[in-house]
Short mmCIF file of C-alpha atoms in Angstrom, two decimals:
data_model
loop_
_atom_site.label_atom_id
_atom_site.label_comp_id
_atom_site.label_asym_id
_atom_site.label_seq_id
_atom_site.Cartn_x
_atom_site.Cartn_y
_atom_site.Cartn_z
CA MET A 11 2.43 17.39 -6.20
CA SER A 12 -0.17 14.74 -5.84
CA GLY A 13 -0.11 11.61 -7.70
CA LEU A 14 -2.13 8.02 -7.68
CA ALA A 15 -0.25 5.14 -7.84
CA ILE A 16 -1.99 2.03 -8.77
CA LEU A 17 -1.32 -1.37 -6.64
CA CYS A 18 -2.22 -4.67 -7.96
CA PRO A 19 -2.16 -7.77 -5.52
CA GLY A 20 -0.96 -11.26 -5.49
CA GLN A 21 -2.55 -14.42 -4.74
CA GLY A 22 -3.68 -14.81 -1.11
CA GLY A 23 -6.67 -12.52 -0.94
CA GLN A 24 -8.98 -13.91 -2.95
CA HIS A 25 -12.46 -13.79 -1.83
CA PRO A 26 -15.95 -14.73 -2.99
CA ALA A 27 -16.78 -11.64 -3.76
CA MET A 28 -13.74 -10.65 -5.69
CA PHE A 29 -15.51 -10.35 -9.23
CA ASP A 30 -18.40 -8.09 -7.71
CA PHE A 31 -17.04 -4.55 -8.16
CA ALA A 32 -16.33 -5.37 -11.83
CA LEU A 33 -19.86 -7.12 -12.53
CA ALA A 34 -21.61 -4.24 -10.19
CA ALA A 35 -20.16 -1.54 -13.08
CA GLY A 36 -21.45 -3.67 -15.42
CA VAL A 37 -17.87 -4.38 -17.06
CA GLY A 38 -15.35 -7.40 -17.24
CA GLY A 39 -17.19 -9.90 -18.90
CA ASP A 40 -14.33 -10.51 -21.50
CA LEU A 41 -11.71 -10.97 -18.67
CA ILE A 42 -14.16 -13.24 -16.83
CA GLU A 43 -14.48 -15.33 -20.06
CA ALA A 44 -10.78 -15.57 -20.55
CA ALA A 45 -10.69 -16.75 -17.15
CA ALA A 46 -12.82 -19.04 -17.76
CA ARG A 47 -11.09 -20.41 -20.63
CA VAL A 48 -7.93 -20.52 -18.53
CA VAL A 49 -9.35 -22.73 -15.62
CA GLY A 50 -12.49 -24.87 -17.09
CA GLU A 51 -15.07 -23.18 -15.37
CA ASP A 52 -16.96 -20.15 -14.32
CA PRO A 53 -14.84 -18.08 -12.28
CA VAL A 54 -17.67 -16.66 -10.50
CA ARG A 55 -19.47 -19.10 -9.29
CA LEU A 56 -15.99 -20.77 -8.42
CA ALA A 57 -14.70 -18.06 -6.43
CA ARG A 58 -18.86 -18.16 -4.38
CA ALA A 59 -19.07 -22.29 -4.02
CA PRO A 60 -18.23 -22.71 -0.15
CA TRP A 61 -15.26 -25.71 -1.68
CA SER A 62 -13.42 -24.54 -4.40
CA ARG A 63 -9.91 -24.59 -5.75
CA LEU A 64 -9.95 -20.83 -5.52
CA PHE A 65 -6.23 -21.37 -3.98
CA GLU A 66 -4.64 -23.81 -6.17
CA ASN A 67 -1.84 -21.77 -8.01
CA GLY A 68 -2.77 -22.46 -11.47
CA VAL A 69 -6.70 -21.13 -10.23
CA ALA A 70 -5.13 -17.86 -8.06
CA GLN A 71 -3.25 -16.40 -10.63
CA PRO A 72 -5.35 -15.92 -13.51
CA LEU A 73 -8.32 -15.48 -11.60
CA VAL A 74 -6.59 -12.66 -9.14
CA CYS A 75 -5.08 -10.76 -12.77
CA ALA A 76 -8.67 -10.98 -14.28
CA ALA A 77 -10.64 -9.34 -10.77
CA THR A 78 -7.98 -7.18 -10.97
CA LEU A 79 -8.23 -6.06 -14.60
CA ALA A 80 -11.55 -5.91 -14.64
CA ALA A 81 -11.55 -3.41 -11.29
CA TRP A 82 -9.59 -1.35 -13.54
CA GLU A 83 -11.86 -1.44 -16.57
CA ALA A 84 -14.50 0.01 -14.39
CA LEU A 85 -12.45 2.75 -13.12
CA ARG A 86 -10.00 3.55 -16.02
CA GLY A 87 -10.44 7.01 -17.50
CA ARG A 88 -12.74 7.94 -14.76
CA LEU A 89 -9.06 8.30 -12.66
CA PRO A 90 -6.38 10.36 -13.27
CA ALA A 91 -3.22 9.07 -15.15
CA PRO A 92 -1.35 7.06 -12.83
CA VAL A 93 2.37 8.28 -11.99
CA ALA A 94 2.95 4.43 -11.00
CA VAL A 95 1.64 1.04 -11.53
CA ALA A 96 2.88 -1.42 -9.41
CA GLY A 97 1.86 -5.47 -8.95
CA TYR A 98 3.13 -8.10 -6.50
CA SER A 99 4.00 -11.13 -7.71
CA VAL A 100 1.56 -12.19 -10.28
CA GLY A 101 -0.05 -8.73 -9.86
CA GLU A 102 3.11 -7.13 -11.76
CA LEU A 103 1.62 -8.56 -14.88
CA ALA A 104 -2.01 -6.75 -14.26
CA ALA A 105 0.33 -3.85 -13.61
CA TRP A 106 1.35 -4.21 -17.11
CA GLY A 107 -1.88 -4.40 -17.89
CA CYS A 108 -3.32 -1.14 -16.02
CA ALA A 109 -0.57 0.79 -17.63
CA GLY A 110 -1.05 0.08 -21.11
CA GLY A 111 1.45 -2.14 -21.95
CA LEU A 112 -0.83 -5.50 -22.49
CA ASP A 113 -4.06 -6.70 -23.52
CA PRO A 114 -5.70 -6.96 -20.40
CA VAL A 115 -7.28 -10.59 -22.19
CA GLU A 116 -3.84 -11.53 -23.23
CA ALA A 117 -2.61 -10.73 -19.41
CA VAL A 118 -5.16 -13.41 -17.72
CA GLY A 119 -3.96 -15.96 -20.39
CA LEU A 120 0.08 -15.20 -19.41
CA ALA A 121 -0.98 -15.45 -16.02
CA GLY A 122 -2.41 -19.07 -16.63
CA ARG A 123 0.88 -19.90 -18.41
CA ARG A 124 2.79 -17.97 -15.07
CA ALA A 125 1.30 -20.47 -12.88
CA ALA A 126 1.85 -23.57 -14.95
CA ALA A 127 5.53 -22.65 -15.50
CA MET A 128 5.75 -22.60 -11.76
CA ASP A 129 4.06 -25.54 -11.56
CA GLN A 130 6.33 -27.25 -13.35
CA ALA A 131 9.66 -26.10 -12.06
CA SER A 132 8.20 -26.93 -8.69
CA VAL A 133 9.60 -30.20 -6.91
CA GLY A 134 7.93 -31.61 -3.91
CA VAL A 135 5.78 -29.90 -1.15
CA ALA A 136 6.43 -26.71 -0.84
CA GLY A 137 5.48 -23.15 -0.05
CA LEU A 138 5.38 -19.45 1.53
CA LEU A 139 5.83 -18.01 5.55
CA GLY A 140 4.77 -15.07 6.47
CA LEU A 141 7.33 -13.41 8.93
CA ARG A 142 6.91 -10.42 10.95
CA GLY A 143 7.90 -8.84 14.18
CA LEU A 144 11.63 -8.97 14.06
CA PRO A 145 14.91 -6.91 12.48
CA LEU A 146 15.64 -7.57 9.15
CA ALA A 147 18.62 -9.11 9.31
CA ARG A 148 17.36 -11.50 12.07
CA LEU A 149 14.66 -12.67 9.63
CA GLU A 150 16.95 -13.54 7.03
CA ALA A 151 19.92 -15.47 9.48
CA LEU A 152 16.53 -17.53 10.54
CA THR A 153 15.54 -17.92 7.48
CA LEU A 154 19.12 -19.18 6.05
CA ALA A 155 19.81 -21.21 8.96
CA ALA A 156 16.66 -23.05 8.13
CA GLY A 157 17.41 -23.94 4.90
CA ALA A 158 14.55 -21.75 3.32
CA GLU A 159 15.23 -18.11 1.48
CA VAL A 160 13.50 -14.63 1.82
CA ALA A 161 10.86 -14.42 -1.32
CA ILE A 162 10.20 -11.27 -0.25
CA VAL A 163 10.81 -7.96 1.91
CA ASN A 164 7.89 -5.97 2.56
CA GLY A 165 9.58 -3.42 5.24
CA PRO A 166 11.80 -3.37 7.89
CA ASP A 167 10.42 -6.14 10.28
CA HIS A 168 8.56 -8.18 7.71
CA VAL A 169 9.09 -10.60 4.96
CA VAL A 170 7.96 -13.37 3.12
CA ALA A 171 10.29 -16.75 2.81
CA GLY A 172 10.00 -19.62 0.33
CA GLY A 173 11.28 -23.18 0.67
CA THR A 174 10.13 -27.01 1.25
CA SER A 175 7.68 -27.30 3.94
CA ASP A 176 10.18 -29.22 5.74
CA ALA A 177 12.09 -25.96 5.90
CA LEU A 178 9.55 -23.90 6.27
CA GLY A 179 8.61 -25.76 9.72
CA ARG A 180 12.38 -25.64 11.04
CA LEU A 181 11.63 -21.28 9.85
CA ALA A 182 8.71 -21.31 11.74
CA ALA A 183 9.54 -22.97 14.70
CA ALA A 184 12.75 -20.90 15.26
CA ALA A 185 10.78 -17.51 14.59
CA MET A 186 8.31 -17.93 17.37
CA THR A 187 11.49 -19.24 19.37
CA ALA A 188 13.32 -15.91 18.83
CA GLY A 189 9.80 -13.86 19.58
CA ALA A 190 8.25 -13.27 16.05
CA SER A 191 5.22 -11.81 16.25
CA THR A 192 3.52 -12.89 13.18
CA VAL A 193 4.27 -16.71 11.97
CA GLN A 194 1.78 -17.79 9.12
CA ARG A 195 1.93 -19.95 6.52
CA LEU A 196 0.43 -18.73 3.18
CA PRO A 197 -1.95 -20.41 1.33
CA ILE A 198 0.53 -20.82 -1.97
CA GLY A 199 1.85 -24.32 -2.93
CA VAL A 200 5.41 -23.06 -4.40
CA ALA A 201 8.66 -21.61 -3.02
CA ALA A 202 7.67 -18.26 -5.41
CA HIS A 203 10.22 -16.18 -5.93
CA THR A 204 13.17 -18.17 -4.73
CA SER A 205 16.00 -20.38 -6.16
CA ALA A 206 13.82 -23.48 -6.30
CA LEU A 207 11.72 -22.09 -9.54
CA VAL A 208 14.79 -21.06 -11.56
CA CYS A 209 13.56 -23.71 -14.28
CA ALA A 210 10.49 -21.74 -14.80
CA VAL A 211 12.60 -18.23 -15.51
CA GLN A 212 13.24 -18.90 -19.31
CA PRO A 213 10.17 -20.96 -20.40
CA PHE A 214 7.96 -17.84 -19.51
CA ALA A 215 10.65 -15.20 -21.17
CA ALA A 216 9.96 -17.26 -24.22
CA THR A 217 6.37 -16.77 -23.35
CA LEU A 218 6.73 -13.25 -23.11
CA ALA A 219 8.72 -12.31 -25.76
CA ALA A 220 6.11 -14.31 -28.17
CA SER A 221 3.35 -12.33 -26.28
CA GLY A 222 1.76 -8.97 -27.37
CA LEU A 223 3.64 -7.04 -24.30
CA ARG A 224 4.56 -3.34 -25.27
CA ASP A 225 5.99 -0.49 -24.17
CA PRO A 226 3.82 0.91 -21.21
CA THR A 227 2.06 4.27 -21.24
CA SER A 228 2.60 4.76 -17.32
CA PRO A 229 5.76 3.56 -15.63
CA VAL A 230 5.64 -0.06 -13.62
CA LEU A 231 7.60 -0.43 -10.97
CA SER A 232 9.55 -3.50 -11.06
CA SER A 233 9.06 -5.47 -7.77
CA LEU A 234 13.00 -6.78 -8.20
CA GLY A 235 14.00 -3.04 -7.09
CA GLY A 236 11.36 -0.66 -7.56
CA ALA A 237 12.77 0.54 -10.99
CA PRO A 238 10.36 2.00 -12.99
CA LEU A 239 9.67 0.41 -16.36
CA ARG A 240 9.31 1.82 -19.46
CA ARG A 241 10.30 -0.22 -22.39
CA ARG A 242 9.00 -3.90 -23.42
CA ALA A 243 12.20 -5.72 -23.25
CA GLU A 244 12.32 -4.69 -19.87
CA GLY A 245 9.23 -5.88 -19.06
CA VAL A 246 10.14 -9.61 -20.52
CA GLU A 247 13.36 -9.37 -18.24
CA ALA A 248 11.34 -8.11 -15.24
CA LEU A 249 8.50 -10.29 -15.15
CA SER A 250 10.19 -13.61 -15.90
CA ARG A 251 13.36 -13.39 -13.43
CA GLN A 252 10.85 -12.18 -10.47
CA LEU A 253 9.33 -16.15 -10.43
CA ALA A 254 13.05 -17.23 -9.04
CA ALA A 255 14.33 -13.55 -7.23
CA ARG A 256 13.55 -11.66 -4.18
CA LEU A 257 11.20 -9.39 -4.48
CA GLU A 258 11.76 -5.76 -2.69
CA TRP A 259 8.38 -4.28 -2.44
CA SER A 260 9.41 -1.82 0.67
CA HIS A 261 11.64 -0.48 -2.29
CA VAL A 262 8.62 -0.50 -4.80
CA ILE A 263 6.33 1.79 -2.61
CA ALA A 264 9.60 4.04 -1.53
CA THR A 265 10.03 4.95 -5.65
CA ALA A 266 6.04 5.35 -6.26
CA ALA A 267 6.36 7.90 -3.12
CA GLU A 268 9.45 9.57 -4.98
CA LEU A 269 7.48 9.61 -8.48
CA GLY A 270 5.43 11.68 -7.08
CA ALA A 271 2.75 8.98 -5.41
CA THR A 272 0.84 10.63 -2.25
CA VAL A 273 -2.53 8.14 -2.92
CA PHE A 274 -2.34 4.88 -3.49
CA LEU A 275 -5.32 2.84 -4.45
CA GLU A 276 -5.28 -1.07 -4.66
CA LEU A 277 -7.44 -3.06 -7.08
CA GLY A 278 -8.36 -5.63 -4.98
CA PRO A 279 -9.42 -8.72 -4.50
CA GLY A 280 -7.74 -8.01 -0.79
CA GLN A 281 -6.39 -5.20 0.80
CA ALA A 282 -2.76 -6.37 2.05
CA LEU A 283 -0.90 -3.66 0.07
CA ALA A 284 -3.18 -0.52 1.23
CA ARG A 285 -2.26 -1.88 4.18
CA MET A 286 1.38 -2.14 3.84
CA ALA A 287 1.79 1.73 1.66
CA ALA A 288 0.01 2.67 4.68
CA GLU A 289 2.70 1.30 6.91
CA LEU A 290 5.32 2.03 5.10
CA LEU A 291 4.77 5.79 4.42
CA PRO A 292 2.86 7.34 7.33
CA GLY A 293 0.52 9.65 6.44
CA VAL A 294 -0.10 8.82 3.13
CA ALA A 295 -3.74 7.92 1.68
CA SER A 296 -3.77 4.38 0.86
CA ARG A 297 -6.89 2.21 -0.06
CA SER A 298 -8.37 -0.67 -1.42
CA ILE A 299 -11.10 -1.03 -3.49
CA ASP A 300 -12.58 -3.91 -1.11
CA ASP A 301 -13.44 -0.73 1.21
CA PHE A 302 -15.71 0.88 -1.02
CA ARG A 303 -19.38 -0.03 -1.95
CA GLY A 304 -18.81 0.75 -5.86
CA VAL A 305 -16.97 2.83 -8.31
CA ASP A 306 -18.67 5.82 -7.09
CA GLY A 307 -16.83 5.68 -3.39
CA VAL A 308 -13.69 5.16 -4.91
CA LEU A 309 -13.36 8.11 -7.30
CA ALA A 310 -15.19 10.55 -4.78
CA TRP A 311 -12.54 9.12 -2.44
CA VAL A 312 -9.36 9.66 -4.95
CA GLU A 313 -10.44 13.13 -6.03
CA ALA A 314 -11.03 14.39 -2.41
CA ARG A 315 -7.58 12.96 -1.90
CA LEU A 316 -5.58 14.55 -4.80
CA GLY A 317 -7.32 17.79 -3.97
CA GLY A 318 -6.95 17.85 -0.65
CA GLY A 319 -10.21 17.65 0.51
#
């Protein structure tokens, strides 16, 4: 059985052309307008500005969500129904939109409220650090010893740690000494998916409970462990709890494969999720819309891979 999995990115992959795919297809105007209401300026102009607020938490989350859902608007109805939809961090909100469980315009607004809740709960200077090249148990031990927390597990030797800047500095030094192949501070200013943001969980849960979130038409894979979510109540719980809990992204990709996914399409911006899926499942077809010049190229690639061509 061949099936399609849709991947929705988190922040970090923003770039000046992040809305171009949708704009070229003539769609996404309502989502760009929704993002403009949240951030207070034109998202397209903001993304293209040489010095902009593109990586500020309160800007990045609604813009990434808007760009992702605008790309889906260009493709929706022209692709087979996905066997699973998954989102990385704030991308999980977009995933509910792609899966028919949330109005896309409302999802953009919720991304802004999510960012605000996280910023309000965050104390001091904090962030995220990407680490690769050591066994998971070793990375976990180094993280704990430095006073940080593992925020996301991307693979058996690939994690993202969260904590204060001081803790991340200690962790970076220890990881380099231990021989990590990658030690990279990420352009994110909160310790997402760690206990530091526990105060954001209940406020955002209340926001979601009052929203138009509904049962999705395709299963959404929980980033907390990969479980397929098919009910509104599951979405409220998972989307709020993930703010302060460790994400198991490698489990998400494994579950998608178990559900029959053989083709993984990342909606962008960025290509990180497509690369991780290819690393975790050698031999699967995995690409991002950022690899293509437009909608027709994406459709042709998906059709060829699902059809065995």
